Amino acid sequence: MRIAVVENMHKTHLGTLGRALDEAGAEVELFRPWQDSVLPSGIHDHDGLIVLGGKQSAVDDADYPYLPALAGLMRRFGDADKAVLGICLGSQLLARAYGGENILGSAKEFAWTALDVTAEGAADPLFRDLGPRFESFHWHVDTVSLPDKAVRLVSGSAVANQCFRIGRAAYGMQFHFEASIDVVEAWLAEFPDVAERMAPGWLARYPEFAARHAEAADRAGHAIARAFLQTVQPVRAAAAAS
């Protein structure tokens, strides 16, 4: 299994997703286009594509001119029936790639929050074993309208489109299921001023929130990560076996 992982800013952490990739023995190739504008040259060298979050919006082309190409790459993977995972900004880029609207600045969420699995989500391999509700971490201000081809899998009280799927295995997740407690603590150490602006007073109450929510969120995040990797079809390995 060979996976391309695209970062969109410094100090990104894979968290539960990294743990699942290690468990699966995946070969990970990391791209940092925010630094050098380099993206995978096509869809044939990787069995799946993961696009992580970032501080920019999904339409911030002036400051991040690689974004249109990245959105197009996500669509090419999805249209080829290869597994795609967009997290936070990555989900917004996936929506952009398939014609959804990016809605900027109107969907601020910061905290561990309960999420609801839709009827379609309950039948999806990523969520069918989680039950009707699970918890995950959020850190975002933007949201999206669903593309025409998208199926909503997870919703929330503040933001309706928390996870959607296009085709067999192109997933956009607004929430940070990968953000284990170690990742959350790293973010708080690295960006305390931003966290305090997002939710004044939250840092002071962090131990209380972590004790209440982190264990269940970590468990759900690891389950989602492992289930996503089950959707990856190692095309080259299958071709060699035949």
PDB file of C-alpha atoms in Angstrom:
ATOM      1  CA  MET A   1       0.000   0.000   0.000  1.00  0.00           C
ATOM      2  CA  ARG A   2       1.565   3.276  -1.125  1.00  0.00           C
ATOM      3  CA  ILE A   3      -0.091   6.463   0.140  1.00  0.00           C
ATOM      4  CA  ALA A   4       0.584  10.081  -0.825  1.00  0.00           C
ATOM      5  CA  VAL A   5       0.096  12.459   2.110  1.00  0.00           C
ATOM      6  CA  VAL A   6      -0.151  16.187   1.360  1.00  0.00           C
ATOM      7  CA  GLU A   7       0.563  18.736   4.090  1.00  0.00           C
ATOM      8  CA  ASN A   8      -0.767  22.283   3.794  1.00  0.00           C
ATOM      9  CA  MET A   9       1.160  23.940   6.619  1.00  0.00           C
ATOM     10  CA  HIS A  10       4.000  23.310   9.043  1.00  0.00           C
ATOM     11  CA  LYS A  11       3.592  21.317  12.239  1.00  0.00           C
ATOM     12  CA  THR A  12       0.926  18.988  10.911  1.00  0.00           C
ATOM     13  CA  HIS A  13       0.586  15.733  12.829  1.00  0.00           C
ATOM     14  CA  LEU A  14      -0.865  12.434  11.618  1.00  0.00           C
ATOM     15  CA  GLY A  15      -1.939  11.225  15.053  1.00  0.00           C
ATOM     16  CA  THR A  16      -4.319   8.249  14.940  1.00  0.00           C
ATOM     17  CA  LEU A  17      -3.978   8.197  11.162  1.00  0.00           C
ATOM     18  CA  GLY A  18      -0.226   7.750  11.439  1.00  0.00           C
ATOM     19  CA  ARG A  19      -0.742   4.928  13.893  1.00  0.00           C
ATOM     20  CA  ALA A  20      -3.093   3.162  11.482  1.00  0.00           C
ATOM     21  CA  LEU A  21      -0.699   3.680   8.559  1.00  0.00           C
ATOM     22  CA  ASP A  22       2.090   2.098  10.593  1.00  0.00           C
ATOM     23  CA  GLU A  23      -0.123  -0.831  11.541  1.00  0.00           C
ATOM     24  CA  ALA A  24      -1.001  -1.404   7.882  1.00  0.00           C
ATOM     25  CA  GLY A  25       2.656  -1.339   6.844  1.00  0.00           C
ATOM     26  CA  ALA A  26       1.854   1.462   4.402  1.00  0.00           C
ATOM     27  CA  GLU A  27       4.573   3.220   2.449  1.00  0.00           C
ATOM     28  CA  VAL A  28       3.954   6.944   2.933  1.00  0.00           C
ATOM     29  CA  GLU A  29       5.292   9.632   0.609  1.00  0.00           C
ATOM     30  CA  LEU A  30       4.960  13.105   2.113  1.00  0.00           C
ATOM     31  CA  PHE A  31       4.421  16.236   0.011  1.00  0.00           C
ATOM     32  CA  ARG A  32       4.731  19.813   1.319  1.00  0.00           C
ATOM     33  CA  PRO A  33       3.416  22.066  -1.490  1.00  0.00           C
ATOM     34  CA  TRP A  34       3.044  25.002   0.900  1.00  0.00           C
ATOM     35  CA  GLN A  35       6.843  24.939   0.984  1.00  0.00           C
ATOM     36  CA  ASP A  36       7.896  23.941  -2.542  1.00  0.00           C
ATOM     37  CA  SER A  37       4.690  23.646  -4.669  1.00  0.00           C
ATOM     38  CA  VAL A  38       5.481  19.971  -5.386  1.00  0.00           C
ATOM     39  CA  LEU A  39       2.523  17.573  -5.678  1.00  0.00           C
ATOM     40  CA  PRO A  40       2.283  13.967  -6.888  1.00  0.00           C
ATOM     41  CA  SER A  41       2.889  13.972 -10.625  1.00  0.00           C
ATOM     42  CA  GLY A  42      -0.189  11.846 -11.274  1.00  0.00           C
ATOM     43  CA  ILE A  43      -2.409   9.158  -9.812  1.00  0.00           C
ATOM     44  CA  HIS A  44      -0.509   6.023 -10.836  1.00  0.00           C
ATOM     45  CA  ASP A  45       2.326   5.987  -8.289  1.00  0.00           C
ATOM     46  CA  HIS A  46       0.051   5.835  -5.227  1.00  0.00           C
ATOM     47  CA  ASP A  47      -2.838   3.663  -4.141  1.00  0.00           C
ATOM     48  CA  GLY A  48      -4.467   6.440  -2.129  1.00  0.00           C
ATOM     49  CA  LEU A  49      -4.277  10.161  -1.370  1.00  0.00           C
ATOM     50  CA  ILE A  50      -4.600  11.914   1.995  1.00  0.00           C
ATOM     51  CA  VAL A  51      -4.832  15.717   2.174  1.00  0.00           C
ATOM     52  CA  LEU A  52      -4.432  17.282   5.606  1.00  0.00           C
ATOM     53  CA  GLY A  53      -5.655  20.535   7.141  1.00  0.00           C
ATOM     54  CA  GLY A  54      -4.165  24.012   7.100  1.00  0.00           C
ATOM     55  CA  LYS A  55      -4.648  27.610   8.118  1.00  0.00           C
ATOM     56  CA  GLN A  56      -5.672  28.795   4.629  1.00  0.00           C
ATOM     57  CA  SER A  57      -9.065  28.518   2.997  1.00  0.00           C
ATOM     58  CA  ALA A  58      -9.629  26.134   0.104  1.00  0.00           C
ATOM     59  CA  VAL A  59      -9.968  29.077  -2.306  1.00  0.00           C
ATOM     60  CA  ASP A  60      -6.909  31.025  -1.129  1.00  0.00           C
ATOM     61  CA  ASP A  61      -5.273  30.678  -4.525  1.00  0.00           C
ATOM     62  CA  ALA A  62      -3.513  34.041  -4.419  1.00  0.00           C
ATOM     63  CA  ASP A  63      -1.326  33.060  -1.472  1.00  0.00           C
ATOM     64  CA  TYR A  64      -1.259  29.312  -2.181  1.00  0.00           C
ATOM     65  CA  PRO A  65      -1.270  28.934  -5.967  1.00  0.00           C
ATOM     66  CA  TYR A  66      -0.972  25.142  -5.821  1.00  0.00           C
ATOM     67  CA  LEU A  67      -4.519  24.761  -4.442  1.00  0.00           C
ATOM     68  CA  PRO A  68      -6.346  24.425  -7.789  1.00  0.00           C
ATOM     69  CA  ALA A  69      -3.914  21.702  -8.876  1.00  0.00           C
ATOM     70  CA  LEU A  70      -4.354  19.892  -5.564  1.00  0.00           C
ATOM     71  CA  ALA A  71      -8.155  20.000  -5.862  1.00  0.00           C
ATOM     72  CA  GLY A  72      -7.846  18.660  -9.393  1.00  0.00           C
ATOM     73  CA  LEU A  73      -5.554  15.872  -8.225  1.00  0.00           C
ATOM     74  CA  MET A  74      -8.074  14.831  -5.567  1.00  0.00           C
ATOM     75  CA  ARG A  75     -10.764  14.601  -8.230  1.00  0.00           C
ATOM     76  CA  ARG A  76      -8.528  12.546 -10.509  1.00  0.00           C
ATOM     77  CA  PHE A  77      -7.914  10.051  -7.700  1.00  0.00           C
ATOM     78  CA  GLY A  78     -11.615   9.931  -6.864  1.00  0.00           C
ATOM     79  CA  ASP A  79     -12.718   9.544 -10.483  1.00  0.00           C
ATOM     80  CA  ALA A  80     -10.234   6.673 -10.845  1.00  0.00           C
ATOM     81  CA  ASP A  81     -11.927   4.899  -7.894  1.00  0.00           C
ATOM     82  CA  LYS A  82      -8.859   5.348  -5.705  1.00  0.00           C
ATOM     83  CA  ALA A  83      -9.252   6.104  -2.012  1.00  0.00           C
ATOM     84  CA  VAL A  84      -9.106   9.808  -1.144  1.00  0.00           C
ATOM     85  CA  LEU A  85      -9.258  11.373   2.316  1.00  0.00           C
ATOM     86  CA  GLY A  86      -9.504  15.109   2.899  1.00  0.00           C
ATOM     87  CA  ILE A  87      -9.363  16.362   6.482  1.00  0.00           C
ATOM     88  CA  CYS A  88     -10.617  19.862   7.388  1.00  0.00           C
ATOM     89  CA  LEU A  89      -9.046  22.008   4.625  1.00  0.00           C
ATOM     90  CA  GLY A  90      -8.668  18.756   2.676  1.00  0.00           C
ATOM     91  CA  SER A  91     -12.420  18.175   2.867  1.00  0.00           C
ATOM     92  CA  GLN A  92     -13.073  21.692   1.624  1.00  0.00           C
ATOM     93  CA  LEU A  93     -10.697  21.099  -1.309  1.00  0.00           C
ATOM     94  CA  LEU A  94     -12.527  17.879  -2.137  1.00  0.00           C
ATOM     95  CA  ALA A  95     -15.835  19.749  -2.139  1.00  0.00           C
ATOM     96  CA  ARG A  96     -14.290  22.386  -4.395  1.00  0.00           C
ATOM     97  CA  ALA A  97     -13.004  19.698  -6.750  1.00  0.00           C
ATOM     98  CA  TYR A  98     -16.526  18.348  -7.277  1.00  0.00           C
ATOM     99  CA  GLY A  99     -18.360  21.662  -7.539  1.00  0.00           C
ATOM    100  CA  GLY A 100     -19.308  22.346  -3.911  1.00  0.00           C
ATOM    101  CA  GLU A 101     -19.198  25.882  -2.539  1.00  0.00           C
ATOM    102  CA  ASN A 102     -16.664  26.907   0.092  1.00  0.00           C
ATOM    103  CA  ILE A 103     -18.414  29.030   2.727  1.00  0.00           C
ATOM    104  CA  LEU A 104     -15.821  31.121   4.522  1.00  0.00           C
ATOM    105  CA  GLY A 105     -15.750  32.348   8.106  1.00  0.00           C
ATOM    106  CA  SER A 106     -19.238  31.283   9.156  1.00  0.00           C
ATOM    107  CA  ALA A 107     -18.596  27.936  10.845  1.00  0.00           C
ATOM    108  CA  LYS A 108     -16.265  28.382  13.787  1.00  0.00           C
ATOM    109  CA  GLU A 109     -15.782  25.255  15.891  1.00  0.00           C
ATOM    110  CA  PHE A 110     -13.028  24.559  18.389  1.00  0.00           C
ATOM    111  CA  ALA A 111     -13.305  21.716  20.896  1.00  0.00           C
ATOM    112  CA  TRP A 112     -14.136  18.069  21.219  1.00  0.00           C
ATOM    113  CA  THR A 113     -17.712  17.787  19.982  1.00  0.00           C
ATOM    114  CA  ALA A 114     -20.296  15.060  19.564  1.00  0.00           C
ATOM    115  CA  LEU A 115     -21.190  14.120  15.993  1.00  0.00           C
ATOM    116  CA  ASP A 116     -24.165  12.230  14.591  1.00  0.00           C
ATOM    117  CA  VAL A 117     -23.898   9.430  12.046  1.00  0.00           C
ATOM    118  CA  THR A 118     -26.569   9.705   9.358  1.00  0.00           C
ATOM    119  CA  ALA A 119     -28.551   6.759   8.016  1.00  0.00           C
ATOM    120  CA  GLU A 120     -26.176   6.666   5.035  1.00  0.00           C
ATOM    121  CA  GLY A 121     -23.209   6.849   7.388  1.00  0.00           C
ATOM    122  CA  ALA A 122     -24.477   3.910   9.396  1.00  0.00           C
ATOM    123  CA  ALA A 123     -24.127   1.807   6.245  1.00  0.00           C
ATOM    124  CA  ASP A 124     -20.686   3.184   5.356  1.00  0.00           C
ATOM    125  CA  PRO A 125     -17.600   1.105   6.228  1.00  0.00           C
ATOM    126  CA  LEU A 126     -15.930   4.020   8.030  1.00  0.00           C
ATOM    127  CA  PHE A 127     -18.744   4.628  10.516  1.00  0.00           C
ATOM    128  CA  ARG A 128     -20.971   1.567  10.729  1.00  0.00           C
ATOM    129  CA  ASP A 129     -19.192   0.223  13.828  1.00  0.00           C
ATOM    130  CA  LEU A 130     -19.186   3.534  15.755  1.00  0.00           C
ATOM    131  CA  GLY A 131     -22.848   3.650  16.687  1.00  0.00           C
ATOM    132  CA  PRO A 132     -25.133   6.633  16.134  1.00  0.00           C
ATOM    133  CA  ARG A 133     -22.867   9.208  17.837  1.00  0.00           C
ATOM    134  CA  PHE A 134     -19.159   9.679  18.476  1.00  0.00           C
ATOM    135  CA  GLU A 135     -16.802  12.473  19.537  1.00  0.00           C
ATOM    136  CA  SER A 136     -14.002  14.171  17.638  1.00  0.00           C
ATOM    137  CA  PHE A 137     -11.892  17.323  17.758  1.00  0.00           C
ATOM    138  CA  HIS A 138     -12.682  20.441  15.693  1.00  0.00           C
ATOM    139  CA  TRP A 139     -10.612  23.444  14.700  1.00  0.00           C
ATOM    140  CA  HIS A 140     -12.032  25.374  11.752  1.00  0.00           C
ATOM    141  CA  VAL A 141     -13.962  28.456  10.650  1.00  0.00           C
ATOM    142  CA  ASP A 142     -15.097  27.423   7.147  1.00  0.00           C
ATOM    143  CA  THR A 143     -17.590  24.909   5.821  1.00  0.00           C
ATOM    144  CA  VAL A 144     -18.922  23.720   2.450  1.00  0.00           C
ATOM    145  CA  SER A 145     -22.075  23.012   0.552  1.00  0.00           C
ATOM    146  CA  LEU A 146     -22.267  19.424  -0.600  1.00  0.00           C
ATOM    147  CA  PRO A 147     -21.375  18.689  -4.205  1.00  0.00           C
ATOM    148  CA  ASP A 148     -24.161  17.135  -6.262  1.00  0.00           C
ATOM    149  CA  LYS A 149     -22.545  13.689  -6.155  1.00  0.00           C
ATOM    150  CA  ALA A 150     -21.885  13.726  -2.406  1.00  0.00           C
ATOM    151  CA  VAL A 151     -23.571  11.660   0.301  1.00  0.00           C
ATOM    152  CA  ARG A 152     -23.607  13.116   3.828  1.00  0.00           C
ATOM    153  CA  LEU A 153     -22.343  10.571   6.335  1.00  0.00           C
ATOM    154  CA  VAL A 154     -21.868  12.621   9.518  1.00  0.00           C
ATOM    155  CA  SER A 155     -23.552  15.803  10.753  1.00  0.00           C
ATOM    156  CA  GLY A 156     -23.194  18.086  13.756  1.00  0.00           C
ATOM    157  CA  SER A 157     -25.302  20.578  15.649  1.00  0.00           C
ATOM    158  CA  ALA A 158     -23.199  23.567  14.563  1.00  0.00           C
ATOM    159  CA  VAL A 159     -22.071  22.410  11.112  1.00  0.00           C
ATOM    160  CA  ALA A 160     -24.247  20.092   9.056  1.00  0.00           C
ATOM    161  CA  ASN A 161     -21.712  18.759   6.566  1.00  0.00           C
ATOM    162  CA  GLN A 162     -19.165  17.114   8.817  1.00  0.00           C
ATOM    163  CA  CYS A 163     -18.350  14.189   6.536  1.00  0.00           C
ATOM    164  CA  PHE A 164     -19.336  13.309   2.994  1.00  0.00           C
ATOM    165  CA  ARG A 165     -18.402  10.657   0.471  1.00  0.00           C
ATOM    166  CA  ILE A 166     -18.220  10.879  -3.296  1.00  0.00           C
ATOM    167  CA  GLY A 167     -18.188   7.643  -5.235  1.00  0.00           C
ATOM    168  CA  ARG A 168     -16.800   4.553  -3.560  1.00  0.00           C
ATOM    169  CA  ALA A 169     -14.076   5.988  -1.353  1.00  0.00           C
ATOM    170  CA  ALA A 170     -13.470   9.735  -1.695  1.00  0.00           C
ATOM    171  CA  TYR A 171     -14.109  11.101   1.810  1.00  0.00           C
ATOM    172  CA  GLY A 172     -14.181  14.669   3.092  1.00  0.00           C
ATOM    173  CA  MET A 173     -14.097  15.069   6.894  1.00  0.00           C
ATOM    174  CA  GLN A 174     -14.447  18.513   8.443  1.00  0.00           C
ATOM    175  CA  PHE A 175     -13.487  17.232  11.895  1.00  0.00           C
ATOM    176  CA  HIS A 176      -9.988  16.207  12.986  1.00  0.00           C
ATOM    177  CA  PHE A 177     -10.472  12.522  13.727  1.00  0.00           C
ATOM    178  CA  GLU A 178      -6.686  12.158  13.477  1.00  0.00           C
ATOM    179  CA  ALA A 179      -6.165  14.552  16.397  1.00  0.00           C
ATOM    180  CA  SER A 180      -5.307  12.249  19.273  1.00  0.00           C
ATOM    181  CA  ILE A 181      -4.713  13.835  22.664  1.00  0.00           C
ATOM    182  CA  ASP A 182      -0.993  14.028  21.832  1.00  0.00           C
ATOM    183  CA  VAL A 183      -1.793  15.985  18.667  1.00  0.00           C
ATOM    184  CA  VAL A 184      -4.190  18.322  20.474  1.00  0.00           C
ATOM    185  CA  GLU A 185      -1.589  19.032  23.140  1.00  0.00           C
ATOM    186  CA  ALA A 186       1.065  19.676  20.488  1.00  0.00           C
ATOM    187  CA  TRP A 187      -1.255  22.129  18.714  1.00  0.00           C
ATOM    188  CA  LEU A 188      -2.045  23.930  21.945  1.00  0.00           C
ATOM    189  CA  ALA A 189       1.672  24.241  22.701  1.00  0.00           C
ATOM    190  CA  GLU A 190       2.465  25.438  19.173  1.00  0.00           C
ATOM    191  CA  PHE A 191      -0.509  27.787  18.633  1.00  0.00           C
ATOM    192  CA  PRO A 192      -1.771  28.896  22.077  1.00  0.00           C
ATOM    193  CA  ASP A 193      -2.704  32.405  20.935  1.00  0.00           C
ATOM    194  CA  VAL A 194      -4.790  31.082  18.056  1.00  0.00           C
ATOM    195  CA  ALA A 195      -6.537  28.599  20.360  1.00  0.00           C
ATOM    196  CA  GLU A 196      -7.359  31.336  22.838  1.00  0.00           C
ATOM    197  CA  ARG A 197      -8.841  33.501  20.068  1.00  0.00           C
ATOM    198  CA  MET A 198     -10.922  30.580  18.839  1.00  0.00           C
ATOM    199  CA  ALA A 199     -12.345  29.801  22.294  1.00  0.00           C
ATOM    200  CA  PRO A 200     -11.464  32.278  25.060  1.00  0.00           C
ATOM    201  CA  GLY A 201     -10.887  30.496  28.361  1.00  0.00           C
ATOM    202  CA  TRP A 202     -10.676  27.051  26.773  1.00  0.00           C
ATOM    203  CA  LEU A 203      -6.976  26.594  27.532  1.00  0.00           C
ATOM    204  CA  ALA A 204      -7.565  27.129  31.230  1.00  0.00           C
ATOM    205  CA  ARG A 205     -10.223  24.411  31.216  1.00  0.00           C
ATOM    206  CA  TYR A 206      -8.279  22.066  28.959  1.00  0.00           C
ATOM    207  CA  PRO A 207      -7.538  19.400  31.649  1.00  0.00           C
ATOM    208  CA  GLU A 208     -11.257  19.134  32.389  1.00  0.00           C
ATOM    209  CA  PHE A 209     -12.189  18.841  28.715  1.00  0.00           C
ATOM    210  CA  ALA A 210      -9.433  16.323  27.998  1.00  0.00           C
ATOM    211  CA  ALA A 211     -10.468  14.100  30.902  1.00  0.00           C
ATOM    212  CA  ARG A 212     -14.055  14.145  29.684  1.00  0.00           C
ATOM    213  CA  HIS A 213     -13.592  13.674  25.931  1.00  0.00           C
ATOM    214  CA  ALA A 214     -10.116  12.666  24.755  1.00  0.00           C
ATOM    215  CA  GLU A 215     -10.184   8.923  25.391  1.00  0.00           C
ATOM    216  CA  ALA A 216     -13.428   8.322  23.498  1.00  0.00           C
ATOM    217  CA  ALA A 217     -12.344  10.629  20.652  1.00  0.00           C
ATOM    218  CA  ASP A 218      -9.000   8.836  20.314  1.00  0.00           C
ATOM    219  CA  ARG A 219     -10.778   5.492  20.149  1.00  0.00           C
ATOM    220  CA  ALA A 220     -13.189   6.674  17.469  1.00  0.00           C
ATOM    221  CA  GLY A 221     -10.414   8.363  15.477  1.00  0.00           C
ATOM    222  CA  HIS A 222      -8.300   5.238  15.396  1.00  0.00           C
ATOM    223  CA  ALA A 223     -11.276   3.168  14.256  1.00  0.00           C
ATOM    224  CA  ILE A 224     -12.044   5.638  11.442  1.00  0.00           C
ATOM    225  CA  ALA A 225      -8.408   5.688  10.308  1.00  0.00           C
ATOM    226  CA  ARG A 226      -8.170   1.915  10.196  1.00  0.00           C
ATOM    227  CA  ALA A 227     -11.470   1.644   8.328  1.00  0.00           C
ATOM    228  CA  PHE A 228     -10.380   4.202   5.730  1.00  0.00           C
ATOM    229  CA  LEU A 229      -7.225   2.239   4.974  1.00  0.00           C
ATOM    230  CA  GLN A 230      -9.411  -0.815   4.367  1.00  0.00           C
ATOM    231  CA  THR A 231     -10.927   1.070   1.413  1.00  0.00           C
ATOM    232  CA  VAL A 232      -7.509   1.443  -0.249  1.00  0.00           C
ATOM    233  CA  GLN A 233      -7.093  -0.980  -3.124  1.00  0.00           C
ATOM    234  CA  PRO A 234      -3.397  -1.637  -3.865  1.00  0.00           C
ATOM    235  CA  VAL A 235      -3.813  -1.642  -7.635  1.00  0.00           C
ATOM    236  CA  ARG A 236      -0.204  -2.475  -8.504  1.00  0.00           C
ATOM    237  CA  ALA A 237      -0.098  -5.404  -6.105  1.00  0.00           C
ATOM    238  CA  ALA A 238      -3.370  -6.778  -7.473  1.00  0.00           C
ATOM    239  CA  ALA A 239      -2.108  -6.458 -11.051  1.00  0.00           C
ATOM    240  CA  ALA A 240       1.126  -8.285 -10.200  1.00  0.00           C
ATOM    241  CA  ALA A 241      -0.786 -11.118  -8.515  1.00  0.00           C
ATOM    242  CA  SER A 242      -2.951 -11.607 -11.606  1.00  0.00           C
TER     243      SER A 242
END
